[in-house]
Backbone as JSON, one array per atom type, in Angstrom:
{
  "sequence": "XXXXXXXXXXXXXXXXXXXXXXXXXXXXXXXXXXXXXXXXXXXXXXXXXXXXXXXXXXXXXXXXXXXXXXXXXXXXXXXXXXXXXXXXXXXXXXXXXXXXXXXXXXXXXXXXXXXXXXXXXXXXXXXXXXXXXXXXXXXXXXXXXXXXXXXXXXX",
  "N": [[-84.89, -56.24, -5.84], [-86.67, -53.23, -5.49], [-85.34, -50.16, -5.7], [-86.59, -47.74, -3.24], [-88.22, -44.86, -2.83], [-87.29, -40.94, -1.39], [-90.13, -40.32, 0.32], [-90.99, -38.13, 1.75], [-90.29, -36.87, 5.47], [-90.31, -37.13, 8.61], [-91.11, -33.88, 10.67], [-91.8, -33.1, 13.05], [-93.67, -33.9, 15.88], [-97.16, -33.97, 17.1], [-99.2, -32.41, 18.9], [-100.95, -33.88, 21.82], [-101.97, -36.59, 21.33], [-100.31, -38.65, 19.45], [-99.94, -37.89, 16.82], [-98.24, -36.34, 14.22], [-96.12, -34.15, 12.13], [-95.62, -34.1, 8.62], [-93.33, -33.39, 6.63], [-93.97, -33.25, 2.92], [-91.8, -34.56, 0.57], [-92.78, -34.55, -2.28], [-94.99, -34.4, -4.94], [-97.62, -36.13, -4.57], [-99.82, -36.31, -2.82], [-101.25, -38.73, -2.23], [-99.34, -40.56, -1.33], [-99.64, -40.55, 2.08], [-102.56, -41.63, 2.3], [-105.15, -42.75, 3.82], [-104.15, -46.54, 5.34], [-101.68, -46.69, 3.55], [-98.51, -48.12, 4.06], [-96.0, -47.03, 5.14], [-92.08, -47.33, 4.32], [-89.24, -47.18, 6.43], [-85.79, -46.47, 8.89], [-87.05, -47.36, 11.09], [-88.39, -49.23, 10.61], [-91.37, -50.59, 9.26], [-94.0, -47.88, 8.74], [-97.68, -47.11, 9.23], [-100.19, -45.41, 7.76], [-102.56, -43.9, 9.82], [-104.1, -41.23, 9.15], [-104.67, -38.88, 7.65], [-104.05, -34.84, 7.09], [-103.71, -32.37, 5.19], [-101.73, -29.69, 6.33], [-101.17, -26.28, 6.45], [-98.32, -25.64, 4.46], [-97.65, -28.02, 4.63], [-98.48, -31.83, 6.44], [-100.89, -32.99, 8.6], [-99.82, -36.02, 10.25], [-101.42, -39.53, 11.69], [-100.31, -41.88, 12.36], [-100.41, -45.8, 12.83], [-100.49, -47.07, 15.87], [-98.25, -45.55, 16.67], [-99.78, -43.85, 19.07], [-99.16, -41.76, 21.93], [-98.14, -38.75, 22.37], [-94.74, -38.64, 23.33], [-94.44, -40.98, 21.63], [-94.76, -39.91, 19.56], [-92.68, -37.51, 19.47], [-90.48, -39.07, 19.44], [-90.21, -39.87, 16.74], [-89.08, -37.93, 15.66], [-87.42, -36.47, 13.08], [-87.25, -39.24, 11.22], [-86.86, -40.85, 7.79], [-89.09, -41.34, 5.72], [-89.71, -43.64, 3.22], [-90.91, -44.52, -0.04], [-91.75, -47.11, -2.93], [-91.33, -46.26, -6.2], [-93.66, -44.91, -8.07], [-95.84, -45.97, -10.8], [-96.81, -44.46, -13.83], [-97.3, -43.32, -16.72], [-97.45, -40.88, -18.04], [-95.79, -38.85, -17.11], [-92.87, -37.81, -15.79], [-90.22, -39.18, -13.17], [-88.08, -37.72, -10.6], [-85.93, -39.77, -10.1], [-85.94, -40.76, -13.23], [-84.25, -39.38, -14.44], [-82.03, -39.12, -13.73], [-78.55, -40.25, -14.33], [-78.28, -40.82, -17.03], [-77.78, -40.51, -20.91], [-77.56, -37.77, -22.33], [-79.27, -36.73, -25.04], [-79.08, -34.54, -28.17], [-82.05, -33.17, -30.13], [-81.32, -34.04, -33.1], [-79.6, -36.14, -32.16], [-76.6, -35.73, -31.18], [-75.03, -36.69, -29.17], [-75.08, -34.81, -25.87], [-74.41, -35.2, -22.67], [-73.51, -36.26, -19.59], [-76.83, -37.11, -18.11], [-76.88, -35.48, -14.25], [-78.32, -34.78, -12.06], [-80.97, -33.21, -10.84], [-82.52, -30.01, -10.16], [-84.04, -28.21, -8.45], [-86.07, -25.05, -9.27], [-87.5, -22.04, -9.99], [-89.0, -21.21, -11.97], [-88.35, -23.31, -13.71], [-87.97, -26.67, -13.29], [-84.61, -27.79, -13.53], [-82.58, -29.76, -15.5], [-79.11, -30.96, -14.88], [-76.5, -31.45, -16.67], [-73.34, -33.46, -16.63], [-72.9, -32.02, -14.75], [-72.82, -29.43, -15.57], [-74.27, -28.06, -17.36], [-76.99, -26.36, -18.03], [-80.55, -27.36, -18.43], [-83.68, -26.7, -18.72], [-86.61, -28.85, -17.72], [-88.83, -28.26, -19.85], [-87.6, -28.36, -21.82], [-87.21, -31.4, -22.35], [-87.7, -34.17, -24.73], [-88.13, -36.98, -24.72], [-87.82, -39.53, -22.98], [-86.18, -42.48, -21.95], [-85.26, -45.84, -21.03], [-82.62, -46.14, -20.9], [-81.42, -43.03, -21.94], [-81.92, -39.66, -22.88], [-83.8, -37.1, -24.58], [-83.39, -33.85, -25.67], [-84.71, -30.64, -26.48], [-83.05, -28.36, -27.25], [-83.81, -24.72, -27.06], [-81.65, -22.8, -29.89], [-78.28, -21.69, -28.82], [-78.59, -22.0, -26.62], [-77.05, -24.56, -25.18], [-74.72, -23.3, -25.58], [-74.22, -21.78, -23.83], [-72.6, -22.65, -21.85]],
  "CA": [[-85.73, -55.63, -4.95], [-86.96, -52.2, -6.2], [-85.62, -49.34, -4.66], [-87.24, -46.99, -1.87], [-87.7, -43.14, -2.72], [-87.93, -41.0, -0.23], [-91.08, -39.01, 0.44], [-90.89, -37.26, 2.9], [-90.04, -36.75, 6.97], [-91.65, -36.4, 9.8], [-90.85, -32.9, 11.2], [-91.83, -32.8, 14.85], [-94.72, -33.54, 17.27], [-97.87, -32.47, 16.75], [-100.46, -32.46, 19.75], [-100.95, -34.94, 22.03], [-102.41, -37.77, 20.79], [-99.69, -39.22, 18.58], [-99.74, -37.25, 15.5], [-96.65, -36.3, 13.19], [-96.18, -33.59, 11.14], [-94.68, -34.79, 7.76], [-92.88, -32.38, 4.94], [-93.57, -33.78, 1.62], [-90.7, -34.19, -1.17], [-93.62, -35.39, -3.24], [-96.82, -33.9, -4.65], [-98.02, -37.23, -4.76], [-99.94, -36.33, -1.73], [-101.79, -40.03, -1.81], [-99.03, -41.32, -0.27], [-100.26, -40.04, 2.7], [-103.48, -41.96, 2.34], [-104.99, -43.82, 5.52], [-103.61, -47.47, 4.52], [-99.97, -46.68, 3.15], [-97.25, -48.33, 4.46], [-94.22, -46.39, 4.8], [-90.99, -48.07, 4.93], [-88.4, -46.25, 7.98], [-85.18, -47.09, 9.34], [-87.03, -48.24, 12.11], [-89.84, -50.24, 10.57], [-92.33, -49.56, 8.6], [-95.22, -46.97, 9.44], [-98.9, -47.58, 8.5], [-100.83, -44.15, 7.26], [-104.23, -44.03, 9.95], [-105.34, -40.84, 9.05], [-103.93, -37.37, 7.64], [-104.95, -33.97, 6.4], [-103.33, -30.83, 4.88], [-102.37, -28.77, 7.41], [-100.01, -25.06, 5.99], [-97.43, -26.49, 3.2], [-97.16, -29.71, 5.59], [-99.25, -32.78, 7.19], [-100.13, -34.15, 9.62], [-100.17, -37.78, 9.88], [-101.2, -40.36, 12.38], [-99.63, -43.35, 12.13], [-101.26, -47.21, 13.17], [-99.27, -47.56, 16.71], [-98.49, -44.39, 17.79], [-100.49, -43.45, 20.17], [-99.18, -40.5, 22.59], [-97.46, -37.44, 22.54], [-93.47, -39.32, 23.12], [-94.42, -41.78, 20.92], [-94.69, -39.33, 17.74], [-91.38, -37.37, 19.26], [-89.18, -40.25, 19.03], [-90.26, -40.48, 15.49], [-88.26, -36.75, 15.33], [-86.5, -36.12, 11.84], [-87.67, -40.21, 10.48], [-87.57, -40.08, 6.52], [-90.95, -41.89, 4.93], [-89.64, -44.0, 2.35], [-91.77, -45.76, -0.72], [-91.92, -47.61, -3.54], [-91.68, -45.65, -6.85], [-95.36, -44.89, -8.75], [-95.77, -45.96, -11.95], [-97.3, -43.21, -14.21], [-96.78, -43.21, -17.84], [-97.6, -39.95, -17.95], [-95.42, -38.21, -16.58], [-91.32, -38.32, -15.5], [-90.27, -38.36, -12.21], [-87.16, -37.64, -10.88], [-85.1, -40.99, -10.09], [-85.92, -41.53, -14.05], [-83.87, -38.62, -14.84], [-80.41, -38.99, -13.88], [-77.78, -40.95, -15.24], [-78.59, -41.02, -18.61], [-77.12, -40.05, -21.26], [-78.19, -36.74, -22.91], [-78.72, -36.32, -26.76], [-80.33, -33.38, -29.06], [-83.43, -33.97, -30.96], [-80.47, -34.61, -34.19], [-78.77, -37.47, -31.93], [-75.48, -35.08, -30.72], [-74.95, -36.24, -27.35], [-74.58, -33.93, -24.94], [-73.19, -35.89, -21.63], [-74.55, -38.26, -19.04], [-77.36, -36.22, -16.85], [-76.7, -35.48, -13.3], [-79.06, -34.32, -11.31], [-82.61, -32.13, -11.21], [-81.36, -28.66, -9.41], [-85.14, -27.38, -7.69], [-86.42, -24.14, -9.69], [-88.6, -21.31, -9.34], [-90.05, -20.94, -13.17], [-89.33, -24.7, -14.1], [-86.92, -27.6, -13.08], [-83.39, -27.72, -14.66], [-81.69, -30.77, -15.57], [-77.72, -30.63, -15.23], [-75.75, -32.48, -17.21], [-71.97, -33.07, -16.62], [-72.61, -31.49, -13.41], [-72.6, -27.79, -15.22], [-75.19, -27.45, -18.13], [-78.48, -26.59, -17.64], [-81.57, -27.49, -19.44], [-84.95, -26.41, -18.1], [-87.1, -29.79, -18.5], [-89.76, -27.88, -20.75], [-87.07, -28.99, -23.49], [-87.25, -33.02, -22.82], [-89.04, -34.26, -24.81], [-88.24, -38.3, -25.03], [-86.89, -40.55, -21.63], [-86.38, -44.17, -22.28], [-84.27, -46.41, -19.82], [-80.66, -45.36, -21.55], [-81.27, -41.57, -22.64], [-82.87, -38.27, -22.52], [-83.69, -36.58, -25.17], [-83.38, -33.48, -26.12], [-85.05, -29.67, -28.41], [-82.9, -26.96, -26.74], [-83.58, -23.44, -27.99], [-80.31, -22.39, -30.46], [-77.63, -20.61, -28.2], [-78.86, -22.59, -25.14], [-75.85, -25.73, -25.05], [-73.34, -22.95, -26.03], [-73.87, -20.91, -22.66], [-71.42, -23.51, -21.43]],
  "C": [[-85.38, -54.46, -6.15], [-86.08, -51.24, -4.9], [-86.32, -48.43, -4.52], [-86.47, -45.83, -2.53], [-88.13, -42.4, -1.54], [-88.94, -40.08, -0.51], [-91.22, -37.83, 0.87], [-90.14, -37.39, 4.5], [-90.95, -36.4, 7.69], [-90.81, -34.9, 10.61], [-90.88, -32.69, 12.62], [-93.17, -33.87, 15.27], [-95.67, -33.07, 16.9], [-99.21, -33.02, 17.66], [-100.48, -33.6, 20.96], [-101.43, -36.83, 22.08], [-101.46, -38.55, 19.46], [-99.38, -38.97, 17.43], [-98.48, -36.75, 15.6], [-96.85, -35.15, 12.23], [-95.44, -34.09, 9.89], [-94.73, -33.55, 6.75], [-93.03, -33.66, 4.29], [-92.3, -33.78, 1.0], [-91.12, -34.39, -1.75], [-94.28, -34.57, -3.48], [-97.55, -34.45, -4.63], [-98.65, -37.66, -3.64], [-101.31, -38.38, -1.15], [-101.13, -40.77, -1.02], [-99.18, -41.13, 0.44], [-101.77, -40.97, 2.92], [-103.45, -42.88, 3.36], [-104.7, -45.56, 4.51], [-102.28, -47.92, 4.32], [-99.21, -47.37, 3.93], [-96.29, -47.9, 4.0], [-92.82, -46.8, 5.11], [-89.31, -46.67, 5.51], [-87.24, -47.18, 7.7], [-85.64, -47.64, 10.28], [-87.75, -49.44, 12.18], [-90.48, -49.63, 9.97], [-93.74, -48.89, 9.66], [-96.45, -46.98, 8.4], [-99.63, -45.77, 8.61], [-101.89, -44.52, 7.84], [-104.86, -42.81, 8.83], [-104.13, -39.77, 9.01], [-104.82, -36.3, 6.54], [-103.69, -32.7, 5.97], [-102.58, -30.0, 5.91], [-100.23, -27.19, 7.02], [-99.56, -25.7, 4.84], [-97.11, -27.53, 4.26], [-98.61, -31.0, 5.95], [-98.99, -32.91, 7.8], [-100.86, -35.62, 9.75], [-100.64, -38.47, 11.52], [-100.78, -41.62, 11.93], [-100.19, -44.8, 13.41], [-100.0, -47.18, 14.53], [-99.11, -46.51, 17.63], [-99.59, -43.42, 18.08], [-100.41, -42.01, 21.06], [-97.86, -39.59, 22.15], [-95.4, -37.92, 22.3], [-93.38, -39.91, 22.13], [-94.08, -41.38, 19.55], [-92.8, -38.6, 18.4], [-90.47, -38.28, 19.12], [-89.11, -40.38, 17.41], [-89.24, -38.98, 14.4], [-87.62, -36.64, 13.86], [-86.55, -37.98, 10.73], [-87.82, -39.69, 8.87], [-88.04, -41.4, 6.31], [-89.92, -41.72, 3.39], [-90.7, -45.05, 1.26], [-91.29, -46.26, -1.45], [-92.41, -46.56, -4.99], [-93.56, -45.67, -7.7], [-95.07, -45.11, -10.0], [-96.33, -45.14, -12.86], [-96.32, -43.06, -15.5], [-96.45, -41.46, -18.16], [-96.97, -38.62, -17.56], [-93.15, -39.05, -15.75], [-91.26, -38.24, -14.19], [-88.73, -38.52, -11.96], [-85.54, -38.65, -10.92], [-85.05, -41.02, -11.63], [-84.77, -40.35, -14.61], [-82.41, -38.69, -15.1], [-80.27, -40.71, -13.77], [-77.7, -41.56, -15.94], [-77.86, -40.41, -19.26], [-77.97, -38.98, -22.58], [-78.29, -36.6, -24.58], [-79.63, -34.89, -27.34], [-81.23, -33.97, -29.74], [-82.63, -35.08, -32.65], [-79.58, -35.74, -33.56], [-77.03, -37.17, -31.42], [-75.81, -35.27, -29.45], [-74.34, -35.18, -27.01], [-73.42, -34.21, -23.75], [-74.1, -36.23, -21.2], [-75.22, -36.55, -17.46], [-77.16, -36.57, -15.48], [-77.23, -35.56, -12.2], [-80.48, -33.48, -11.97], [-82.23, -31.37, -10.37], [-83.28, -28.14, -9.95], [-85.53, -25.93, -8.81], [-87.05, -23.46, -9.97], [-89.54, -21.56, -11.18], [-90.13, -22.95, -13.94], [-87.63, -25.75, -13.38], [-85.69, -27.45, -13.96], [-82.77, -29.32, -14.88], [-80.41, -30.37, -15.28], [-77.47, -31.41, -15.33], [-74.82, -32.57, -17.11], [-71.74, -32.0, -15.41], [-72.28, -29.46, -13.98], [-73.09, -27.15, -16.73], [-76.71, -27.98, -17.43], [-79.62, -26.13, -18.38], [-82.46, -27.65, -18.33], [-85.78, -27.84, -19.1], [-88.22, -29.94, -19.32], [-89.05, -29.18, -22.21], [-86.57, -30.19, -23.1], [-88.31, -33.14, -23.17], [-89.12, -35.87, -24.79], [-87.37, -38.78, -23.6], [-87.32, -41.81, -21.93], [-85.36, -44.56, -21.36], [-82.6, -46.17, -20.0], [-80.44, -43.45, -21.3], [-82.12, -40.71, -22.53], [-82.75, -37.41, -23.55], [-83.9, -35.23, -25.27], [-83.88, -32.17, -27.14], [-85.11, -28.42, -27.35], [-83.05, -26.05, -27.68], [-82.08, -23.41, -28.71], [-79.9, -21.7, -29.4], [-77.82, -21.27, -26.73], [-77.53, -23.64, -24.59], [-74.14, -24.66, -25.71], [-72.8, -21.86, -25.0], [-73.18, -21.1, -21.68], [-70.25, -22.63, -20.61]]
}
């Protein structure tokens, strides 16, 4: 079975017809296309329609047609299968891998990706932060980085 990824959560009800406000935690807005089925702890929810609203989305789910039904979804976490895209690296693909320099020196093990305004940062062994532009390769068990001189000495 594939591990599902959290793609957002229901923030609150919107209006009287069962629509909700969804805060996405992904930039892949196709996750809210009509017909998409999202997994939740309360069972699957199928997107009927969606539209952007400020920094969030107004979403109507099939079978949710009243304000009360929408309010019952408050806080529900929305999950979906990972998207296959060879041109990008997703956060779940960057965690728990050996991190090596292009010279083959082991730096440590990746533990997290830290959100940062300029560039997200790859956290290695809980103390080393490497900006993602310095990641040059990711495969099934390792990440190769090409850090500038001195970056790894800052620890």
